[in-house]
Amino acid sequence: GLFGFGSSGSTITKGTDDELILTSAATDNLGGSISMEQDPYIISNVSGELWFEARIRTSSIITLERPFIIGLIAPVTPTILDPLIAAGGGLISTADFVGFQRVEADTTTYDTTHQAGGVAQVIHDNGVGALVADTYVKLGMHFNINGDLKVHFYTNGVEHPTAHTVIDALGTSFPSDIGLRLIYAYINGAATASTSSIDWWRVAQVAA
């Protein structure tokens, strides 16, 4: 139920501990991703409780070298410049996404964020976390805890300060009107053959 994309010279391989390793060619602005083939998850004011968590690592925490996103995205046909753009490594403006983002300017940190396609991206907590090169970190989201209609973000089980309230099912300010699927994507910000690895990811949702 998964598919991968990689620009020229990239690979997706299995590591010694069965993790998936996304490796790029040593060329600026090349990208890759792994994603689901289906999009069964909905986050709206009428949808059920949802849990997401993934255990990932990146080989480089140097500025420019390894922008990435991980979380839930609407159906996408990946290319070198979709869902991430070359200039800065952030989300393409048409993406419907909720999760975590590391842009080119970041080193050991990342952002919690969402974007409704065609609407300005919202950064909830900017520059959070503490990435260490080649060290796993667990990133998670929990929506609608006890009916609060909020998306809560976590690193290694510790909640970040800002939760986002999903106010409707219209998709005007949050990707609440479209099915979402898992995605882990990167784009190179420098001519370095760095890697992104995923040990596991899990998502579950209660039917509304």
XYZ file of N, CA and C in Angstrom:
624
model
N 0.792 -1.227 0.000
C 0.000 0.000 0.000
C 0.813 1.260 0.000
N 2.135 1.153 -0.265
C 3.013 2.321 -0.306
C 3.622 2.476 -1.699
N 4.016 3.696 -2.034
C 4.792 3.905 -3.258
C 5.865 4.935 -2.981
N 6.905 4.890 -3.785
C 8.022 5.804 -3.590
C 8.316 6.591 -4.843
N 8.975 7.721 -4.648
C 9.459 8.546 -5.756
C 10.884 8.980 -5.448
N 11.694 9.038 -6.471
C 13.033 9.582 -6.311
C 13.510 10.189 -7.606
N 14.112 11.379 -7.546
C 14.684 11.968 -8.745
C 15.976 11.252 -9.103
N 16.575 11.637 -10.189
C 17.709 10.909 -10.769
C 18.803 10.625 -9.737
N 19.207 9.351 -9.652
C 20.294 8.963 -8.765
C 19.888 8.632 -7.357
N 18.600 8.748 -7.025
C 18.142 8.474 -5.662
C 17.754 7.005 -5.521
N 17.713 6.536 -4.271
C 17.328 5.150 -3.996
C 16.466 5.091 -2.737
N 15.665 4.035 -2.632
C 14.969 3.680 -1.400
C 15.373 2.245 -1.086
N 16.054 2.046 0.032
C 16.586 0.735 0.370
C 16.188 0.347 1.793
N 16.332 -0.936 2.102
C 16.069 -1.428 3.448
C 17.367 -1.487 4.223
N 17.372 -0.931 5.443
C 18.559 -0.925 6.275
C 18.718 -2.219 7.054
N 19.741 -2.290 7.846
C 20.041 -3.505 8.610
C 18.993 -3.795 9.676
N 18.277 -2.771 10.122
C 17.219 -2.950 11.112
C 15.835 -2.844 10.482
N 15.760 -3.089 9.169
C 14.526 -3.069 8.391
C 13.929 -1.678 8.216
N 14.649 -0.625 8.569
C 14.179 0.718 8.286
C 14.286 0.997 6.781
N 13.492 1.952 6.298
C 13.607 2.390 4.908
C 14.509 3.616 4.859
N 15.475 3.594 3.930
C 16.456 4.661 3.813
C 16.290 5.330 2.452
N 15.979 6.627 2.478
C 15.822 7.418 1.255
C 17.115 8.187 1.035
N 17.835 7.817 -0.016
C 19.139 8.415 -0.311
C 19.063 9.172 -1.626
N 19.649 10.351 -1.644
C 19.626 11.179 -2.846
C 20.991 11.215 -3.508
N 21.004 11.593 -4.772
C 22.262 11.908 -5.433
C 22.817 13.199 -4.851
N 24.115 13.395 -5.010
C 24.771 14.586 -4.458
C 24.563 15.785 -5.378
N 23.294 16.174 -5.523
C 22.926 17.269 -6.427
C 21.877 18.132 -5.752
N 22.063 19.432 -5.810
C 21.107 20.357 -5.216
C 19.749 20.237 -5.904
N 18.679 20.398 -5.115
C 17.299 20.480 -5.592
C 16.727 19.163 -6.103
N 17.359 18.041 -5.805
C 16.746 16.757 -6.104
C 15.947 16.283 -4.901
N 14.901 15.490 -5.147
C 14.014 15.108 -4.059
C 13.550 13.677 -4.140
N 12.795 13.282 -3.115
C 12.239 11.943 -3.065
C 11.188 11.860 -1.979
N 10.415 10.776 -1.994
C 9.358 10.628 -1.000
C 8.886 9.187 -0.943
N 8.165 8.869 0.128
C 7.421 7.629 0.253
C 6.050 7.989 0.783
N 5.022 7.335 0.243
C 3.657 7.727 0.584
C 2.723 6.534 0.463
N 1.508 6.693 0.997
C 0.455 5.702 0.829
C -0.174 5.829 -0.550
N -0.797 4.727 -1.006
C -1.546 4.758 -2.256
C -2.987 5.214 -2.050
N -3.482 5.109 -0.820
C -4.851 5.523 -0.513
C -4.842 6.749 0.401
N -6.003 7.386 0.519
C -6.116 8.587 1.354
C -7.385 8.475 2.218
N -7.350 7.602 3.232
C -8.562 7.289 3.993
C -8.846 8.171 5.202
N -7.962 9.126 5.509
C -8.094 9.866 6.767
C -8.666 11.257 6.523
N -9.558 11.672 7.413
C -10.187 12.994 7.332
C -10.028 13.686 8.681
N -9.609 14.946 8.646
C -9.540 15.759 9.862
C -10.453 16.966 9.662
N -11.610 16.923 10.282
C -12.570 18.024 10.174
C -13.371 18.098 11.465
N -14.266 19.075 11.534
C -15.061 19.238 12.751
C -16.144 18.170 12.906
N -16.265 17.270 11.930
C -17.236 16.184 12.034
C -16.567 14.810 11.904
N -15.229 14.757 11.999
C -14.531 13.478 11.871
C -14.058 12.980 13.233
N -13.720 11.688 13.289
C -13.379 11.050 14.539
C -11.955 11.281 14.986
N -11.661 10.824 16.193
C -10.339 10.963 16.799
C -9.284 10.286 15.918
N -8.104 10.896 15.829
C -7.037 10.385 14.972
C -5.704 10.439 15.702
N -4.888 9.407 15.480
C -3.541 9.333 16.033
C -2.549 9.123 14.904
N -1.413 9.816 14.963
C -0.322 9.632 13.998
C 0.995 9.696 14.758
N 1.908 8.803 14.421
C 3.257 8.899 14.958
C 4.222 8.214 14.000
N 5.430 8.745 13.910
C 6.477 8.174 13.059
C 7.819 8.315 13.755
N 8.703 7.373 13.475
C 10.064 7.403 14.021
C 11.024 7.570 12.841
N 11.672 8.735 12.785
C 12.495 9.067 11.621
C 13.859 9.586 12.068
N 14.771 9.655 11.105
C 16.065 10.303 11.343
C 16.581 10.879 10.031
N 17.495 11.809 10.144
C 18.142 12.390 8.984
C 19.646 12.395 9.228
N 20.401 12.170 8.177
C 21.850 12.047 8.348
C 22.534 13.389 8.518
N 21.853 14.471 8.142
C 22.493 15.791 8.195
C 21.596 16.803 8.880
N 22.175 17.586 9.785
C 21.454 18.698 10.412
C 22.113 20.027 10.074
N 22.853 20.024 8.972
C 23.509 21.242 8.490
C 22.497 22.083 7.722
N 22.554 23.386 7.901
C 21.683 24.292 7.158
C 21.746 23.980 5.665
N 20.598 23.953 5.021
C 20.398 23.731 3.586
C 20.318 22.273 3.180
N 20.888 21.351 3.947
C 21.136 20.040 3.353
C 19.945 19.097 3.290
N 18.998 19.136 4.202
C 17.977 18.087 4.187
C 16.609 18.576 4.638
N 15.970 19.490 3.908
C 14.586 19.830 4.214
C 13.692 18.605 4.057
N 12.649 18.505 4.912
C 11.729 17.381 4.791
C 10.368 17.755 5.349
N 9.366 16.938 4.994
C 8.068 16.973 5.659
C 7.705 15.543 6.039
N 6.924 15.406 7.111
C 6.315 14.130 7.446
C 4.975 14.406 8.098
N 3.971 13.637 7.696
C 2.637 13.836 8.229
C 1.596 13.279 7.287
N 0.495 14.011 7.128
C -0.619 13.594 6.289
C -0.829 14.608 5.180
N -1.037 14.108 3.958
C -1.155 14.971 2.779
C -2.290 14.473 1.903
N -2.892 15.368 1.139
C -3.900 14.970 0.158
C -3.216 14.250 -1.005
N -3.983 13.536 -1.842
C -3.383 12.825 -2.969
C -2.438 13.703 -3.780
N -1.262 13.172 -4.060
C -0.236 13.920 -4.772
C 0.508 12.970 -5.691
N 0.879 13.464 -6.866
C 1.771 12.746 -7.767
C 3.150 13.369 -7.613
N 4.045 12.719 -6.869
C 5.312 13.372 -6.517
C 6.185 13.673 -7.737
N 6.835 14.811 -7.686
C 7.863 15.187 -8.656
C 9.013 15.806 -7.870
N 10.014 16.283 -8.567
C 11.135 16.933 -7.891
C 10.654 18.146 -7.097
N 9.623 18.834 -7.594
C 9.165 20.075 -6.964
C 7.757 19.958 -6.394
N 7.333 18.744 -6.045
C 6.024 18.541 -5.446
C 6.087 17.265 -4.595
N 5.896 17.378 -3.264
C 5.248 18.479 -2.538
C 6.186 19.549 -1.982
N 7.514 19.417 -2.173
C 8.445 20.428 -1.665
C 9.037 21.225 -2.818
N 9.324 22.498 -2.547
C 9.900 23.362 -3.572
C 11.407 23.484 -3.371
N 12.099 23.879 -4.416
C 13.554 23.974 -4.345
C 14.007 25.171 -3.516
N 13.390 26.313 -3.719
C 13.824 27.539 -3.047
C 13.320 27.548 -1.608
N 14.149 27.105 -0.683
C 13.789 27.109 0.723
C 13.348 25.775 1.265
N 12.910 24.863 0.382
C 12.562 23.519 0.814
C 11.234 23.385 1.517
N 10.364 24.395 1.400
C 9.066 24.329 2.057
C 8.008 23.697 1.176
N 6.763 23.686 1.670
C 5.652 23.096 0.938
C 5.323 23.868 -0.328
N 4.975 23.144 -1.388
C 4.409 23.784 -2.562
C 3.057 24.381 -2.172
N 2.674 25.488 -2.802
C 1.485 26.232 -2.355
C 0.185 25.474 -2.576
N 0.186 24.475 -3.448
C -1.041 23.732 -3.742
C -1.250 22.528 -2.826
N -0.306 22.253 -1.938
C -0.394 21.057 -1.100
C -1.408 21.223 0.027
N -2.178 20.174 0.280
C -3.014 20.071 1.479
C -2.263 19.171 2.448
N -1.832 19.707 3.593
C -0.898 18.970 4.451
C -1.087 19.379 5.901
N -0.835 18.420 6.803
C -0.728 18.716 8.231
C 0.357 17.816 8.801
N 1.282 18.422 9.567
C 2.362 17.620 10.133
C 3.564 18.462 10.506
N 4.744 17.954 10.149
C 6.017 18.549 10.537
C 6.820 18.901 9.290
N 7.555 20.004 9.377
C 8.319 20.508 8.241
C 9.660 21.037 8.709
N 10.709 20.628 8.023
C 12.028 21.225 8.227
C 12.430 21.920 6.933
N 12.669 23.227 6.981
C 13.038 23.987 5.786
C 14.545 24.178 5.734
N 15.036 24.749 4.657
C 16.479 24.880 4.451
C 17.173 25.677 5.543
N 16.483 26.660 6.087
C 17.116 27.539 7.075
C 17.296 26.858 8.429
N 16.619 25.721 8.644
C 16.701 25.040 9.931
C 17.949 24.173 10.036
N 18.390 23.976 11.269
C 19.485 23.033 11.521
C 18.937 21.892 12.373
N 18.881 22.070 13.682
C 18.404 21.009 14.567
C 16.898 21.080 14.827
N 16.200 22.005 14.204
C 14.781 22.224 14.521
C 13.882 22.015 13.309
N 12.571 22.082 13.565
C 11.554 21.933 12.530
C 10.309 22.674 13.004
N 9.276 22.674 12.177
C 8.042 23.399 12.481
C 6.871 22.424 12.564
N 5.865 22.772 13.369
C 4.561 22.125 13.267
C 3.698 23.021 12.388
N 2.950 22.424 11.470
C 2.347 23.252 10.434
C 1.150 22.578 9.784
N 0.330 23.395 9.102
C -0.666 22.854 8.186
C -0.859 23.833 7.039
N -1.433 23.323 5.962
C -1.743 24.167 4.812
C -2.935 23.578 4.071
N -3.909 24.442 3.775
C -4.976 24.089 2.845
C -4.526 24.536 1.463
N -4.657 23.664 0.475
C -4.123 23.971 -0.850
C -4.568 25.308 -1.391
N -3.601 26.141 -1.777
C -3.896 27.462 -2.313
C -4.095 28.538 -1.274
N -4.062 28.162 0.020
C -4.214 29.115 1.122
C -2.873 29.225 1.840
N -2.572 30.372 2.408
C -1.285 30.599 3.051
C -1.002 29.548 4.117
N 0.209 29.033 4.110
C 0.620 28.037 5.095
C 0.598 28.631 6.498
N 0.207 27.809 7.475
C 0.158 28.226 8.874
C 1.236 27.473 9.642
N 2.141 28.207 10.276
C 3.148 27.616 11.154
C 2.649 27.750 12.594
N 2.482 26.647 13.279
C 1.987 26.694 14.655
C 3.119 26.952 15.640
N 4.134 26.114 15.613
C 5.323 26.320 16.444
C 6.539 26.257 15.527
N 7.270 27.356 15.495
C 8.394 27.508 14.581
C 9.710 27.177 15.289
N 10.528 26.344 14.667
C 11.851 26.057 15.211
C 11.824 25.258 16.495
N 10.956 24.230 16.559
C 10.890 23.386 17.753
C 11.693 22.109 17.521
N 11.815 21.308 18.571
C 12.517 20.038 18.447
C 14.008 20.174 18.661
N 14.687 19.053 18.529
C 16.138 19.030 18.723
C 16.716 17.850 17.943
N 16.820 18.020 16.633
C 17.354 16.954 15.793
C 18.835 16.741 16.071
N 19.238 15.483 16.038
C 20.639 15.087 16.127
C 20.921 14.219 14.904
N 22.032 14.448 14.241
C 22.348 13.692 13.040
C 22.355 12.193 13.312
N 21.724 11.440 12.410
C 21.677 9.978 12.477
C 21.071 9.449 13.786
N 20.161 10.220 14.375
C 19.516 9.813 15.624
C 18.001 9.883 15.445
N 17.320 8.824 15.816
C 15.878 8.779 15.621
C 15.141 9.733 16.551
N 14.028 10.263 16.030
C 13.126 11.099 16.791
C 11.710 10.650 16.462
N 10.803 10.699 17.447
C 9.409 10.337 17.216
C 8.565 11.611 17.123
N 7.847 11.761 16.020
C 6.995 12.910 15.777
C 5.554 12.432 15.693
N 4.654 13.102 16.424
C 3.286 12.619 16.483
C 2.243 13.716 16.463
N 1.011 13.309 16.125
C -0.153 14.191 16.160
C -1.318 13.417 16.768
N -2.195 14.144 17.455
C -3.405 13.548 18.033
C -4.524 14.557 17.842
N -5.568 14.135 17.143
C -6.687 15.033 16.841
C -7.935 14.630 17.610
N -8.628 15.637 18.133
C -9.960 15.477 18.728
C -9.913 14.691 20.038
N -8.985 15.068 20.903
C -8.892 14.445 22.221
C -10.106 14.844 23.047
N -10.883 13.873 23.471
C -12.106 14.128 24.259
C -13.018 15.145 23.577
N -13.039 15.096 22.233
C -13.931 15.963 21.479
C -13.515 17.408 21.393
N -12.217 17.722 21.575
C -11.803 19.136 21.571
C -11.594 19.716 20.178
N -11.640 18.887 19.114
C -11.482 19.329 17.719
C -10.146 20.027 17.472
N -9.122 19.682 18.246
C -7.799 20.272 18.076
C -6.792 19.232 17.605
N -5.847 19.691 16.766
C -4.695 18.873 16.403
C -3.556 19.232 17.355
N -3.092 18.259 18.123
C -1.988 18.433 19.058
C -0.738 17.796 18.444
N 0.416 18.439 18.618
C 1.673 17.980 18.025
C 2.653 17.575 19.131
N 3.437 16.525 18.875
C 4.330 15.968 19.893
C 5.695 15.613 19.299
N 6.730 15.745 20.132
C 8.053 15.192 19.836
C 8.453 14.286 20.990
N 8.745 13.048 20.667
C 9.117 12.050 21.685
C 8.117 12.023 22.845
N 6.836 12.172 22.504
C 5.773 12.092 23.495
C 5.492 13.361 24.266
N 6.272 14.412 24.026
C 6.082 15.693 24.727
C 5.330 16.653 23.806
N 4.228 17.203 24.294
C 3.406 18.061 23.450
C 4.045 19.426 23.230
N 3.928 19.934 21.991
C 4.368 21.288 21.675
C 3.313 22.301 22.117
N 3.685 23.558 22.304
C 2.777 24.526 22.921
C 1.472 24.769 22.185
N 1.495 24.759 20.840
C 0.337 25.230 20.080
C -0.436 24.086 19.450
N -1.704 23.964 19.815
C -2.631 23.044 19.161
C -3.541 23.862 18.245
N -3.992 23.229 17.162
C -4.835 23.949 16.197
C -6.257 23.430 16.233
N -7.224 24.348 16.357
C -8.638 23.988 16.356
C -9.163 23.939 14.920
N -9.747 22.817 14.543
C -10.333 22.640 13.212
C -11.798 23.060 13.291
N -12.148 24.114 12.575
C -13.442 24.755 12.802
C -14.558 24.270 11.879
N -14.209 23.638 10.730
C -15.258 23.234 9.797
C -14.774 22.083 8.922
N -15.614 21.712 7.963
C -15.260 20.658 7.010
C -15.166 21.209 5.595
N -14.923 22.516 5.474
C -14.983 23.195 4.185
C -13.638 23.288 3.478
N -12.532 23.135 4.216
C -11.218 23.213 3.593
C -10.756 24.614 3.265
N -11.400 25.632 3.850
C -11.013 27.010 3.540
C -9.785 27.472 4.309
N -9.540 26.888 5.490
C -8.373 27.292 6.277
C -7.553 26.108 6.750
N -8.062 24.895 6.527
C -7.396 23.663 6.954
C -7.794 22.587 5.949
N -6.942 21.598 5.683
C -7.299 20.565 4.691
C -8.345 19.587 5.220
N -9.523 20.119 5.524
C -10.570 19.345 6.186
C -11.606 18.781 5.223
N -11.497 19.112 3.936
C -12.498 18.680 2.961
C -11.974 17.613 2.014
N -10.858 16.964 2.381
C -10.207 16.062 1.441
C -9.543 14.918 2.201
N -9.511 13.743 1.581
C -8.843 12.608 2.185
C -7.347 12.802 2.268
N -6.748 12.291 3.336
C -5.319 12.465 3.587
C -4.626 11.108 3.668
N -3.339 11.105 3.337
C -2.517 9.896 3.369
C -1.162 10.213 3.994
N -0.473 9.182 4.435
C 0.869 9.354 4.988
C 1.848 9.816 3.914
N 2.810 10.655 4.321
C 3.905 11.022 3.424
C 5.148 11.361 4.232
N 6.289 10.997 3.672
C 7.606 11.410 4.172
C 8.383 11.819 2.945
N 8.751 13.097 2.844
C 9.373 13.619 1.633
C 10.552 14.522 1.984
N 11.527 14.562 1.082
C 12.695 15.434 1.264
C 13.034 16.118 -0.059
N 13.806 17.180 0.030
C 14.440 17.779 -1.136
C 15.818 18.283 -0.716
N 16.798 18.071 -1.563
C 18.146 18.527 -1.239
C 18.240 20.040 -1.292
N 18.921 20.609 -0.314
C 19.217 22.032 -0.342
C 20.671 22.309 -0.675
N 21.446 21.241 -0.899
C 22.871 21.371 -1.214
C 23.306 20.123 -1.972
N 24.466 20.187 -2.554
C 24.996 19.074 -3.351
C 25.636 18.026 -2.443
N 24.799 17.398 -1.617
C 25.274 16.413 -0.643
C 24.356 15.191 -0.687
N 24.941 14.016 -0.697
C 24.165 12.772 -0.766
C 23.767 12.325 0.629
N 22.934 13.092 1.306
C 22.490 12.741 2.652
C 21.304 11.786 2.579
N 20.876 11.284 3.740
C 19.792 10.307 3.772
C 18.714 10.709 4.766
N 17.502 10.218 4.505
C 16.383 10.294 5.432
C 15.908 8.870 5.663
N 15.691 8.491 6.924
C 15.291 7.115 7.243
C 14.007 7.122 8.051
N 13.187 6.082 7.836
C 11.974 5.908 8.612
C 11.955 4.494 9.167
N 11.859 4.400 10.482
C 11.841 3.108 11.152
C 10.432 2.521 11.131
N 9.428 3.350 11.430
C 8.026 2.950 11.355
C 7.152 4.197 11.387
N 5.931 4.028 10.922
C 4.905 5.041 11.112
C 3.567 4.348 11.305
N 2.706 5.013 12.085
C 1.415 4.440 12.412
C 0.371 5.551 12.394
N -0.803 5.208 11.906
C -1.912 6.156 11.936
C -3.197 5.348 12.133
N -4.106 5.888 12.923
C -5.390 5.245 13.178
C -6.444 6.313 13.388
N -7.665 5.997 12.991
C -8.746 6.943 13.173
C -10.041 6.223 13.529
N -10.787 6.826 14.451
C -12.102 6.313 14.836
C -13.128 6.833 13.834
N -13.995 5.968 13.361
C -15.028 6.398 12.439
C -15.949 7.425 13.095
N -16.327 8.427 12.318
C -17.193 9.495 12.847
C -18.589 8.962 13.115
